[in-house]
XYZ file of N, CA and C in Angstrom:
264
model
N -16.013 -32.180 -74.139
C -17.099 -32.343 -73.229
C -16.901 -31.329 -72.079
N -17.993 -30.779 -71.593
C -17.992 -29.744 -70.551
C -17.876 -30.443 -69.199
N -17.069 -29.868 -68.291
C -16.993 -30.418 -66.918
C -18.264 -30.010 -66.195
N -18.601 -30.838 -65.203
C -19.832 -30.511 -64.397
C -19.506 -29.399 -63.465
N -20.500 -28.562 -63.129
C -20.209 -27.418 -62.139
C -19.964 -27.961 -60.766
N -19.500 -27.070 -59.917
C -19.206 -27.526 -58.502
C -20.426 -27.349 -57.688
N -21.449 -26.545 -58.170
C -22.683 -26.320 -57.474
C -23.724 -25.897 -58.498
N -24.971 -26.272 -58.238
C -26.149 -25.829 -58.998
C -26.862 -24.807 -58.224
N -27.147 -23.661 -58.795
C -28.003 -22.557 -58.154
C -29.226 -22.424 -59.027
N -30.368 -22.618 -58.418
C -31.633 -22.455 -59.202
C -32.430 -21.415 -58.583
N -33.256 -20.844 -59.445
C -34.230 -19.835 -59.082
C -35.547 -20.545 -58.723
N -35.688 -20.910 -57.488
C -36.887 -21.712 -57.060
C -36.769 -22.154 -55.634
N -37.909 -22.512 -55.110
C -38.003 -22.932 -53.702
C -37.862 -24.428 -53.550
N -38.534 -24.859 -52.454
C -38.464 -26.297 -52.083
C -38.965 -27.244 -53.160
N -40.073 -26.970 -53.799
C -40.565 -27.925 -54.904
C -39.559 -28.051 -56.044
N -38.972 -26.926 -56.367
C -38.028 -26.950 -57.613
C -36.765 -27.693 -57.225
N -36.247 -27.395 -55.948
C -35.044 -28.054 -55.471
C -35.297 -29.595 -55.337
N -36.451 -29.953 -54.851
C -36.765 -31.392 -54.695
C -36.763 -32.061 -56.093
N -37.434 -31.467 -57.043
C -37.491 -32.000 -58.339
C -36.150 -32.152 -59.016
N -35.358 -31.143 -58.987
C -33.993 -31.170 -59.590
C -33.114 -32.105 -58.816
N -33.268 -32.196 -57.562
C -32.445 -33.140 -56.710
C -32.790 -34.549 -57.122
N -34.053 -34.853 -57.379
C -34.478 -36.146 -57.809
C -33.858 -36.500 -59.214
N -33.906 -35.521 -60.126
C -33.421 -35.747 -61.449
C -31.877 -35.959 -61.392
N -31.199 -35.211 -60.628
C -29.715 -35.439 -60.476
C -29.405 -36.853 -59.861
N -30.184 -37.244 -58.814
C -29.987 -38.562 -58.326
C -30.250 -39.658 -59.351
N -31.286 -39.473 -60.166
C -31.545 -40.500 -61.205
C -30.359 -40.576 -62.188
N -29.708 -39.514 -62.460
C -28.592 -39.533 -63.380
C -27.254 -39.798 -62.640
N -27.331 -40.110 -61.345
C -26.176 -40.409 -60.493
C -25.206 -39.267 -60.511
N -25.731 -38.035 -60.451
C -24.854 -36.822 -60.412
C -24.947 -36.252 -58.946
N -23.823 -36.138 -58.338
C -23.712 -35.688 -57.003
C -23.133 -34.306 -56.957
N -23.936 -33.303 -57.076
C -23.429 -31.875 -57.069
C -24.406 -31.162 -56.098
N -23.829 -30.355 -55.242
C -24.703 -29.552 -54.302
C -25.649 -28.699 -55.035
N -26.823 -28.604 -54.522
C -27.941 -27.854 -55.178
C -28.534 -26.926 -54.196
N -28.680 -25.688 -54.611
C -29.217 -24.594 -53.780
C -30.272 -23.821 -54.548
N -31.395 -23.630 -53.916
C -32.462 -22.757 -54.630
C -32.598 -21.392 -53.877
N -33.008 -20.409 -54.643
C -33.327 -19.101 -54.051
C -34.819 -18.964 -54.135
N -35.472 -18.933 -52.969
C -36.905 -18.820 -52.955
C -37.340 -17.370 -52.667
N -38.190 -16.780 -53.545
C -38.625 -15.408 -53.332
C -39.603 -15.323 -52.088
N -40.200 -16.514 -51.768
C -41.101 -16.479 -50.654
C -40.321 -16.619 -49.377
N -40.716 -16.035 -48.297
C -39.994 -16.083 -47.078
C -38.787 -15.136 -47.103
N -38.836 -14.104 -47.887
C -37.750 -13.101 -47.853
C -36.467 -13.551 -48.525
N -36.535 -14.117 -49.756
C -35.382 -14.550 -50.408
C -34.571 -15.552 -49.659
N -35.182 -16.584 -49.246
C -34.481 -17.613 -48.429
C -33.741 -18.628 -49.342
N -32.726 -19.174 -48.800
C -31.921 -20.209 -49.502
C -32.476 -21.556 -49.150
N -32.644 -22.403 -50.175
C -33.216 -23.713 -49.906
C -32.110 -24.778 -50.376
N -31.747 -25.627 -49.398
C -30.710 -26.571 -49.655
C -31.291 -27.950 -49.944
N -30.677 -28.669 -50.830
C -31.163 -30.018 -51.147
C -30.814 -30.894 -49.906
N -31.566 -31.985 -49.645
C -31.159 -32.855 -48.565
C -29.760 -33.367 -48.738
N -29.013 -33.470 -47.620
C -27.655 -34.021 -47.664
C -26.605 -33.005 -48.040
N -26.999 -31.696 -48.199
C -26.002 -30.717 -48.539
C -24.978 -30.613 -47.417
N -23.699 -30.691 -47.645
C -22.657 -30.613 -46.569
C -22.714 -29.281 -45.881
N -22.375 -29.295 -44.621
C -22.338 -27.971 -43.866
C -21.383 -26.998 -44.487
N -20.301 -27.459 -44.956
C -19.254 -26.471 -45.486
C -19.844 -25.781 -46.768
N -20.656 -26.490 -47.506
C -21.263 -25.862 -48.667
C -22.393 -24.852 -48.222
N -23.134 -25.265 -47.239
C -24.161 -24.334 -46.674
C -23.555 -23.124 -46.186
N -22.447 -23.202 -45.422
C -21.809 -22.043 -44.857
C -21.208 -21.160 -45.944
N -20.641 -21.774 -46.999
C -20.129 -20.961 -48.116
C -21.245 -20.190 -48.840
N -22.319 -20.897 -49.156
C -23.447 -20.296 -49.878
C -24.127 -19.207 -49.038
N -24.211 -19.416 -47.713
C -24.832 -18.390 -46.811
C -23.932 -17.161 -46.795
N -22.629 -17.377 -46.829
C -21.749 -16.211 -46.738
C -21.765 -15.438 -48.113
N -22.256 -16.023 -49.176
C -22.366 -15.348 -50.424
C -23.813 -14.984 -50.833
N -24.681 -15.034 -49.875
C -26.165 -14.835 -50.213
C -26.360 -13.490 -50.906
N -25.789 -12.400 -50.430
C -25.939 -11.113 -51.016
C -25.618 -11.147 -52.518
N -24.449 -11.661 -52.828
C -23.950 -11.744 -54.189
C -24.912 -12.616 -55.073
N -25.334 -13.802 -54.490
C -26.238 -14.657 -55.225
C -27.572 -13.987 -55.493
N -28.096 -13.287 -54.590
C -29.365 -12.563 -54.749
C -29.145 -11.510 -55.817
N -28.064 -10.866 -55.851
C -27.818 -9.809 -56.860
C -27.677 -10.451 -58.272
N -27.076 -11.596 -58.351
C -26.947 -12.348 -59.595
C -28.359 -12.801 -60.117
N -29.203 -13.266 -59.183
C -30.587 -13.693 -59.556
C -31.310 -12.433 -60.048
N -31.231 -11.313 -59.297
C -31.907 -10.136 -59.758
C -31.472 -9.629 -61.089
N -30.205 -9.726 -61.381
C -29.680 -9.292 -62.683
C -30.168 -10.231 -63.727
N -30.217 -11.512 -63.541
C -30.742 -12.509 -64.491
C -32.256 -12.176 -64.802
N -32.957 -11.833 -63.807
C -34.407 -11.459 -63.969
C -34.440 -10.168 -64.769
N -33.684 -9.149 -64.429
C -33.671 -7.929 -65.148
C -33.388 -8.149 -66.630
N -32.417 -8.910 -66.908
C -31.998 -9.155 -68.311
C -33.097 -9.918 -69.006
N -33.649 -10.944 -68.390
C -34.783 -11.727 -69.076
C -35.988 -10.810 -69.338
N -36.323 -10.051 -68.371
C -37.542 -9.179 -68.561
C -37.216 -8.136 -69.697
N -35.994 -7.606 -69.764
C -35.717 -6.629 -70.832
C -35.763 -7.272 -72.187
N -35.315 -8.565 -72.301
C -35.326 -9.287 -73.552
C -36.767 -9.567 -73.905
N -37.592 -9.984 -72.961
C -38.956 -10.239 -73.150
C -39.741 -9.060 -73.737
N -39.484 -7.918 -73.068
C -40.089 -6.622 -73.536
C -39.608 -6.273 -74.876
N -38.393 -6.490 -75.175
C -37.829 -6.173 -76.500
C -38.522 -7.019 -77.600
N -38.704 -8.291 -77.361
C -39.324 -9.193 -78.276
C -40.830 -8.813 -78.477
N -41.455 -8.458 -77.362
C -42.899 -8.009 -77.410
C -43.070 -6.739 -78.267
N -42.189 -5.782 -78.013
C -42.351 -4.481 -78.770
C -41.919 -4.683 -80.239
N -41.082 -5.677 -80.507
C -40.750 -5.918 -81.939
C -41.860 -6.524 -82.741
N -42.843 -7.179 -82.033
C -44.006 -7.780 -82.711
C -45.015 -6.798 -83.122
N -45.027 -5.561 -82.491
C -46.078 -4.552 -82.777
C -45.790 -3.886 -84.115
C-alpha cells in the first residue's frame, strides 16, 4: 500500500481547493492542500486550517512549484497534440 503524501498540490484556485478539501475531510484525511491559481498572477491558495509553517514552506518554494506546474502543462499539451496528429 502506498503511503499518503505530506502535501497535496493541485492546479486550481479557491473552488478546486474547497472541493478537494471537502473530499479529504469526508475521508478523514488530514493532509495540507495548496492550489496554484492562474488568476491573480499565479497565486497560491491554501485550504482552511493550513498551518503557518506549511504556508511559509510553500511560499518559499513558489517559484519551483510554478515551474513544476508549467512543465506538467507543457508535457500534457505535447501529448495531446501528439494524439491529435496521430488521428489524422
